[in-house]
Coordinates of C-alpha atoms in Angstrom, one line a residue:
Chain A
M3 CA -88.2 -61.4 -6.5
T4 CA -85.9 -59.9 -9.1
L5 CA -83.2 -57.4 -8.4
P6 CA -84.0 -54.1 -10.0
G7 CA -81.1 -53.9 -12.4
Y8 CA -78.3 -53.8 -9.9
D9 CA -76.3 -56.6 -11.6
A10 CA -76.7 -54.9 -15.0
L11 CA -75.3 -51.7 -13.6
C12 CA -72.4 -53.5 -12.0
A13 CA -71.8 -55.3 -15.3
A14 CA -71.7 -51.9 -17.0
H15 CA -69.2 -50.7 -14.4
D16 CA -66.9 -53.8 -15.2
T17 CA -67.2 -53.2 -18.9
A18 CA -66.4 -49.5 -18.6
L19 CA -63.3 -50.1 -16.4
K20 CA -62.1 -52.7 -18.8
A21 CA -62.4 -50.2 -21.7
L22 CA -60.8 -47.5 -19.5
H23 CA -57.7 -49.7 -19.1
E24 CA -57.6 -50.9 -22.6
D25 CA -58.6 -47.9 -24.7
G26 CA -59.0 -44.9 -22.5
I27 CA -62.4 -44.2 -24.0
V28 CA -65.9 -45.3 -23.0
I29 CA -69.0 -44.9 -25.1
F30 CA -72.3 -45.2 -23.3
A31 CA -75.0 -46.7 -25.6
F32 CA -78.6 -47.2 -24.5
D33 CA -80.0 -49.5 -27.1
G34 CA -82.9 -51.5 -25.8
C35 CA -83.3 -49.3 -22.7
T36 CA -86.8 -48.2 -22.1
F37 CA -86.5 -46.6 -18.6
L38 CA -83.8 -45.6 -16.3
N39 CA -84.8 -45.5 -12.6
Q40 CA -83.3 -43.3 -10.0
H41 CA -80.5 -45.7 -9.0
A42 CA -79.5 -46.2 -12.6
V43 CA -79.2 -42.5 -13.2
A44 CA -77.3 -41.9 -10.0
F45 CA -75.0 -44.9 -10.8
L46 CA -74.3 -43.9 -14.4
G47 CA -73.8 -40.3 -13.6
G48 CA -71.3 -41.2 -10.9
L49 CA -69.6 -43.7 -13.2
V50 CA -69.1 -41.0 -15.8
R51 CA -67.5 -38.8 -13.2
Y52 CA -65.4 -41.6 -11.9
L53 CA -64.1 -42.5 -15.4
Q54 CA -63.4 -38.8 -16.2
S55 CA -61.5 -38.5 -12.9
R56 CA -59.2 -41.2 -14.2
G57 CA -58.5 -39.5 -17.4
C58 CA -61.0 -41.4 -19.5
T59 CA -62.8 -39.9 -22.5
V60 CA -66.5 -40.5 -22.1
Q61 CA -69.0 -40.3 -24.9
F62 CA -72.7 -40.8 -25.2
K63 CA -74.4 -42.4 -28.2
L64 CA -77.3 -40.0 -27.9
S65 CA -79.0 -41.6 -31.0
S66 CA -79.5 -44.8 -29.0
L67 CA -81.7 -43.0 -26.4
E68 CA -85.4 -43.7 -26.9
T69 CA -87.4 -40.5 -26.7
A70 CA -88.9 -41.3 -23.3
V71 CA -85.5 -42.1 -21.8
R72 CA -84.0 -39.0 -23.4
N73 CA -86.8 -36.8 -22.0
N74 CA -86.4 -38.3 -18.6
L75 CA -82.6 -37.7 -18.6
R76 CA -83.3 -34.1 -19.6
K77 CA -85.9 -33.6 -17.0
N78 CA -83.7 -34.9 -14.2
G79 CA -80.8 -32.8 -15.3
F80 CA -78.5 -35.8 -16.0
L81 CA -77.6 -34.8 -19.5
R82 CA -77.2 -31.2 -18.6
D83 CA -75.0 -32.0 -15.6
L84 CA -72.7 -34.0 -17.8
G85 CA -72.6 -31.4 -20.5
F86 CA -74.5 -33.4 -23.2
D87 CA -77.7 -31.4 -23.3
H88 CA -78.9 -28.1 -22.1
R89 CA -82.7 -28.6 -21.5
A90 CA -84.0 -29.7 -18.1
G91 CA -86.8 -29.5 -15.7
G92 CA -90.2 -31.0 -14.9
N93 CA -92.6 -33.6 -13.7
N94 CA -91.9 -36.7 -11.6
T95 CA -88.1 -36.7 -11.7
I96 CA -86.0 -35.5 -8.8
P97 CA -82.8 -33.9 -10.1
F98 CA -79.6 -35.9 -10.5
R99 CA -77.1 -34.4 -8.1
A100 CA -73.3 -34.7 -7.7
D101 CA -71.7 -33.9 -4.3
P102 CA -67.9 -33.9 -4.8
T103 CA -67.6 -32.8 -1.2
Q104 CA -69.8 -33.1 1.9
N105 CA -72.2 -30.3 2.4
E106 CA -75.1 -31.2 4.6
R107 CA -76.9 -27.9 4.3
A108 CA -76.9 -27.9 0.5
F109 CA -78.1 -31.5 0.5
L110 CA -80.8 -30.8 3.0
A111 CA -82.0 -28.0 0.7
Y112 CA -82.1 -30.6 -2.2
L113 CA -84.2 -33.0 0.0
S114 CA -86.5 -30.3 1.2
D115 CA -87.0 -28.5 -2.1
D116 CA -86.5 -31.0 -4.9
W117 CA -87.5 -34.3 -3.2
L118 CA -90.2 -33.5 -0.7
G119 CA -91.2 -29.9 -1.6
R120 CA -92.6 -30.5 -5.0
G121 CA -96.2 -30.7 -3.9
W122 CA -96.6 -34.4 -4.7
V123 CA -96.0 -35.4 -1.1
D124 CA -99.1 -35.1 1.0
V125 CA -97.5 -35.4 4.4
S126 CA -97.1 -33.1 7.4
D127 CA -94.1 -30.9 7.8
A128 CA -93.1 -32.9 10.8
L129 CA -93.0 -36.1 8.8
K130 CA -91.1 -34.4 6.0
D131 CA -88.5 -33.3 8.6
A132 CA -88.4 -36.9 9.9
I133 CA -87.8 -38.2 6.4
C134 CA -85.0 -35.6 5.9
C135 CA -83.4 -36.7 9.2
A136 CA -83.4 -40.3 8.2
V137 CA -82.1 -39.7 4.7
L138 CA -79.3 -37.4 5.9
E139 CA -77.9 -40.4 7.8
I140 CA -77.2 -42.1 4.4
Y141 CA -75.6 -39.0 3.1
A142 CA -73.3 -38.5 6.1
N143 CA -72.4 -42.2 6.1
A144 CA -71.4 -42.2 2.5
F145 CA -69.0 -39.4 3.0
E146 CA -67.6 -40.3 6.3
H147 CA -67.0 -43.9 5.6
G148 CA -67.1 -44.5 1.9
H149 CA -63.9 -42.7 1.0
S150 CA -65.1 -42.0 -2.5
T151 CA -62.6 -40.0 -4.5
V152 CA -65.3 -38.5 -6.6
G153 CA -68.0 -37.9 -4.0
V154 CA -71.6 -39.0 -3.7
F155 CA -74.2 -39.1 -6.5
S156 CA -78.0 -39.1 -6.0
C157 CA -81.2 -39.0 -8.0
G158 CA -84.8 -39.6 -7.2
Q159 CA -88.1 -40.5 -8.8
F160 CA -91.8 -40.1 -7.8
Y161 CA -93.9 -43.1 -8.8
P162 CA -97.5 -41.7 -8.9
I163 CA -99.3 -45.0 -9.4
K164 CA -97.6 -46.6 -6.4
Q165 CA -97.6 -43.3 -4.5
E166 CA -93.9 -43.8 -3.7
I167 CA -90.9 -41.6 -3.7
A168 CA -87.5 -43.1 -4.2
L169 CA -84.0 -41.7 -3.7
A170 CA -80.7 -43.4 -4.6
F171 CA -77.2 -42.7 -3.4
V172 CA -74.1 -44.1 -5.1
D173 CA -70.5 -43.7 -4.1
F174 CA -67.4 -45.2 -5.7
G175 CA -65.5 -45.7 -2.5
I176 CA -64.3 -48.7 -0.7
G177 CA -67.7 -50.3 0.1
I178 CA -69.3 -51.5 3.3
P179 CA -67.8 -55.0 3.3
Q180 CA -64.3 -53.7 3.1
S181 CA -65.0 -51.0 5.7
V182 CA -66.2 -53.4 8.3
S183 CA -63.5 -56.0 7.5
V184 CA -61.3 -54.4 10.1
V185 CA -63.6 -55.7 12.8
P186 CA -62.8 -59.4 13.6
E187 CA -66.5 -60.1 14.3
A188 CA -67.5 -59.0 10.8
A189 CA -64.4 -60.1 8.9
A190 CA -65.5 -63.8 8.8
L191 CA -68.9 -62.9 7.3
S192 CA -70.0 -62.9 3.7
D193 CA -70.4 -59.5 2.0
S194 CA -74.2 -59.6 2.5
L195 CA -73.9 -60.4 6.1
R196 CA -71.3 -57.7 6.6
I197 CA -73.8 -55.2 5.3
A198 CA -76.4 -56.6 7.7
W199 CA -73.9 -56.4 10.5
A200 CA -73.2 -52.7 9.7
L201 CA -76.9 -52.0 10.1
E202 CA -77.1 -53.1 13.7
R203 CA -76.9 -50.6 16.5
G204 CA -73.5 -50.1 17.9
N205 CA -71.7 -52.0 15.2
T206 CA -69.1 -49.7 13.9
S207 CA -65.6 -49.8 12.6
K208 CA -64.8 -46.3 13.9
K209 CA -63.5 -45.6 17.4
G210 CA -65.8 -43.9 19.9
N211 CA -69.5 -43.9 20.7
R212 CA -70.5 -44.4 17.1
G213 CA -72.7 -46.8 15.2
V214 CA -76.3 -45.4 15.3
G215 CA -76.8 -43.7 12.0
L216 CA -77.6 -46.7 9.9
D217 CA -79.5 -48.3 12.7
I218 CA -81.8 -45.3 12.8
L219 CA -82.3 -45.4 9.1
R220 CA -83.1 -49.2 9.3
S221 CA -85.6 -48.7 12.0
F222 CA -87.2 -45.7 10.3
V223 CA -87.6 -47.6 7.0
Q224 CA -89.1 -50.7 8.7
V225 CA -91.4 -48.9 11.1
N226 CA -92.8 -46.7 8.3
N227 CA -93.5 -49.4 5.7
G228 CA -90.6 -48.3 3.5
K229 CA -88.0 -50.3 1.6
M230 CA -84.3 -50.0 1.3
D231 CA -81.8 -51.8 -0.9
I232 CA -78.1 -51.8 -0.2
V233 CA -75.6 -53.1 -2.7
S234 CA -71.9 -53.2 -2.0
H235 CA -69.2 -55.6 -3.3
S236 CA -71.0 -58.8 -4.0
G237 CA -73.4 -58.2 -1.1
F238 CA -77.1 -57.2 -1.3
V239 CA -79.5 -56.5 1.5
R240 CA -83.2 -55.5 1.1
L241 CA -84.8 -54.1 4.2
S242 CA -88.6 -53.9 4.5
R243 CA -91.2 -54.3 7.2
S244 CA -91.1 -58.0 6.7
G245 CA -87.4 -58.2 7.5
S246 CA -84.3 -58.4 5.4
Y247 CA -83.6 -60.4 2.3
S248 CA -80.2 -61.2 0.7
P249 CA -80.4 -63.0 -2.7
P250 CA -77.1 -63.9 -4.4
R251 CA -75.7 -61.6 -7.0
N252 CA -73.5 -62.3 -10.0
H253 CA -71.5 -59.1 -10.2
R254 CA -69.3 -57.2 -7.7
F255 CA -69.4 -53.4 -7.3
P256 CA -66.6 -51.9 -5.2
G257 CA -68.6 -48.9 -4.0
T258 CA -72.0 -48.7 -2.4
I259 CA -75.6 -48.2 -3.7
F260 CA -78.3 -47.1 -1.3
N261 CA -81.8 -47.1 -2.7
I262 CA -84.6 -46.0 -0.4
T263 CA -88.3 -46.1 -1.2
L264 CA -91.0 -44.5 1.0
K265 CA -94.7 -44.3 0.8
V266 CA -96.3 -40.9 0.2
D267 CA -99.2 -41.4 2.6
E268 CA -99.2 -40.1 6.1
K269 CA -101.5 -43.1 7.1
R270 CA -98.7 -45.5 6.2
Y271 CA -96.4 -44.0 8.9
A272 CA -96.4 -45.2 12.4
F273 CA -93.6 -43.0 13.6
K274 CA -95.3 -41.2 16.4
S275 CA -92.7 -41.8 19.0
E276 CA -93.6 -43.5 22.2
I277 CA -90.3 -42.3 23.6
T278 CA -91.1 -39.8 26.3
T279 CA -88.6 -37.1 27.1
E280 CA -88.3 -38.4 30.6
S281 CA -87.4 -41.9 29.5
I282 CA -84.5 -40.9 27.2
F283 CA -81.8 -40.9 29.8
Chain B
M6 CA -77.5 -22.7 44.4
N7 CA -79.5 -24.8 42.0
D8 CA -80.8 -22.3 39.5
T9 CA -81.8 -24.1 36.4
I10 CA -79.9 -23.3 33.2
T11 CA -82.1 -23.3 30.1
I12 CA -80.3 -23.5 26.7
L13 CA -82.4 -22.5 23.8
V14 CA -80.8 -24.6 21.1
H15 CA -82.5 -22.8 18.2
D16 CA -81.0 -19.5 19.3
L17 CA -77.5 -21.0 19.2
F18 CA -77.7 -23.1 16.0
G19 CA -80.9 -22.3 14.1
E20 CA -83.5 -24.9 12.9
N21 CA -81.1 -27.5 11.5
L22 CA -78.6 -29.3 13.7
L23 CA -76.4 -31.3 11.3
T24 CA -72.7 -31.6 12.0
P25 CA -70.6 -33.0 14.8
E26 CA -68.8 -29.7 14.9
E27 CA -72.0 -28.0 15.9
G28 CA -72.6 -30.7 18.4
E29 CA -69.3 -30.2 20.0
R30 CA -70.1 -26.5 20.5
L31 CA -73.3 -27.5 22.3
L32 CA -71.4 -30.1 24.3
A33 CA -69.2 -27.4 25.7
V34 CA -72.1 -25.4 26.9
V35 CA -73.9 -28.3 28.5
H36 CA -70.7 -29.7 30.0
E37 CA -70.1 -26.4 31.7
G38 CA -73.6 -26.3 33.1
L39 CA -73.6 -29.9 34.4
S40 CA -70.1 -29.3 35.9
S41 CA -71.6 -26.5 38.0
G42 CA -74.1 -29.0 39.5
R43 CA -77.1 -27.0 38.3
P44 CA -80.0 -28.6 36.4
V45 CA -79.8 -28.0 32.6
I46 CA -82.7 -27.8 30.3
L47 CA -82.1 -28.3 26.5
D48 CA -85.0 -26.6 24.8
F49 CA -85.3 -27.7 21.1
A50 CA -88.3 -25.4 20.3
G51 CA -88.0 -24.3 16.7
V52 CA -85.5 -27.0 15.7
R53 CA -86.6 -29.1 12.7
I54 CA -83.7 -31.3 11.6
V55 CA -81.3 -33.1 14.0
T56 CA -78.8 -35.7 13.0
S57 CA -77.3 -38.5 15.0
A58 CA -73.8 -37.0 14.3
F59 CA -74.9 -33.8 16.1
L60 CA -76.5 -35.6 19.0
N61 CA -73.6 -38.0 19.4
A62 CA -71.2 -35.1 19.8
A63 CA -73.5 -32.9 21.9
I64 CA -75.1 -35.4 24.3
G65 CA -73.7 -38.9 23.7
R66 CA -70.2 -37.7 24.7
L67 CA -71.5 -36.4 28.1
Y68 CA -71.4 -40.1 29.3
G69 CA -67.6 -39.9 29.0
S70 CA -67.5 -37.2 31.7
F71 CA -70.7 -37.7 33.8
S72 CA -72.4 -40.7 35.3
H73 CA -75.7 -42.0 34.1
D74 CA -77.3 -40.9 37.3
D75 CA -76.0 -37.4 37.2
I76 CA -77.2 -36.9 33.6
R77 CA -80.6 -38.3 34.4
Q78 CA -81.0 -36.1 37.4
L79 CA -79.6 -32.9 36.0
L80 CA -80.3 -32.9 32.2
S81 CA -83.8 -32.4 30.7
I82 CA -84.9 -32.3 27.1
E83 CA -87.9 -30.2 26.0
N84 CA -89.7 -29.7 22.7
L85 CA -87.7 -32.2 20.8
S86 CA -89.5 -33.7 17.8
D87 CA -90.5 -37.4 17.5
I88 CA -87.7 -38.2 15.2
G89 CA -85.3 -36.3 17.4
R90 CA -86.3 -38.3 20.5
F91 CA -86.1 -41.5 18.4
T92 CA -82.6 -40.6 17.4
L93 CA -81.5 -39.3 20.8
K94 CA -82.8 -42.5 22.5
R95 CA -80.5 -44.6 20.3
V96 CA -77.6 -42.3 20.7
V97 CA -78.0 -42.4 24.5
E98 CA -78.3 -46.2 24.6
N99 CA -75.2 -46.6 22.5
S100 CA -73.2 -44.1 24.4
K101 CA -74.1 -45.7 27.8
A102 CA -73.0 -49.0 26.4
Y103 CA -69.8 -47.5 25.2
Y104 CA -68.8 -45.4 28.1
E105 CA -70.1 -47.4 31.0
S106 CA -68.7 -50.7 29.9
P107 CA -64.9 -50.9 29.8
E108 CA -65.1 -54.3 28.2
Y109 CA -67.5 -53.0 25.4
R110 CA -65.4 -49.9 24.9
G111 CA -62.2 -51.8 24.7
A112 CA -63.7 -54.2 22.2
V113 CA -65.1 -51.4 20.0
D114 CA -61.9 -49.4 20.0
A115 CA -59.7 -52.5 19.5
A116 CA -61.7 -53.4 16.5
S117 CA -62.1 -49.9 15.1
G118 CA -60.4 -49.1 11.8
T119 CA -60.8 -46.2 9.4
A120 CA -64.1 -46.7 7.8
L121 CA -67.8 -47.1 8.1
E122 CA -70.1 -46.0 10.9
A123 CA -72.8 -48.6 11.0

């Protein structure tokens, strides 16, 4: 299995930060790039905002964009959002979104309207709501615990051949391995194992009856034949129905990338709960 | 007097239950009802989206004030979606482990820092 470009994005992050410190200017060039998937768009959009927040001048070498890539970045609003282009809208892309502050209601509207409400998802309203519930757990977690100074960035893509929808979240905060390092049980683990630890029910680095949000998300993805990648520091965990997988990585990213992929087919979902109301307590 | 108290959640919060602040408002209502010793029904008819943050605050924290037996005998849930029951079940299991085990609670709180909710 190959990692879908995460190391390349982290390498771009390293290069940009080096340029920030040395020159105060970063130029993004896309030579050789033929497609930018949802996590690349969310990551690069967030990186631009992060650099700008630190006083960096950011430029785009627009001539390096192949037509297909440029059109995609127009359609998902990436270029418009960053002030480089004013045309947007259309087809299989789900808009790039920047949330400088936490606003669950606005984000829920984005999920409902732009991600699941575009007519390409042939699932029931109940399942759409269930997907929204699960994805909101990522959003809340990124804000509550990522401590990103520039917020959370997201972007999505519909893959019609695979009949999959994907949504990526990126924050430039402290990362999961650092977050859980305050817990002695997790502190001795590798970055990948710290991420895996954070996904288990009840494992939290916050005081109180916490620690279920990511467990719910993990269970939802695995029960419903989905897939989720989590990249943070030098750790990587891929969750799927067959379990988790953590290959080594070559680059370190201080924040966190969540990349969730779900099937657009009601028959793929086995979420009909067997939990009766009486058995909850 | 054991008249049942029925709380229509949608009437109080609408169709989307998202934040812990909203959950704390519901907690206050449920807490008052259970404190009176009367059965309480939480009716989620019309509710579409419910997050763990809301349920943690609204129901999970009840285990800090009431026993497991009291909650099971007095509190009922109606018309909650599949994903809602899935989430609530996990919230309840986690809250019971936290509030009913001083050893577990002590370990969690001693280890807690400032960051990620797993």
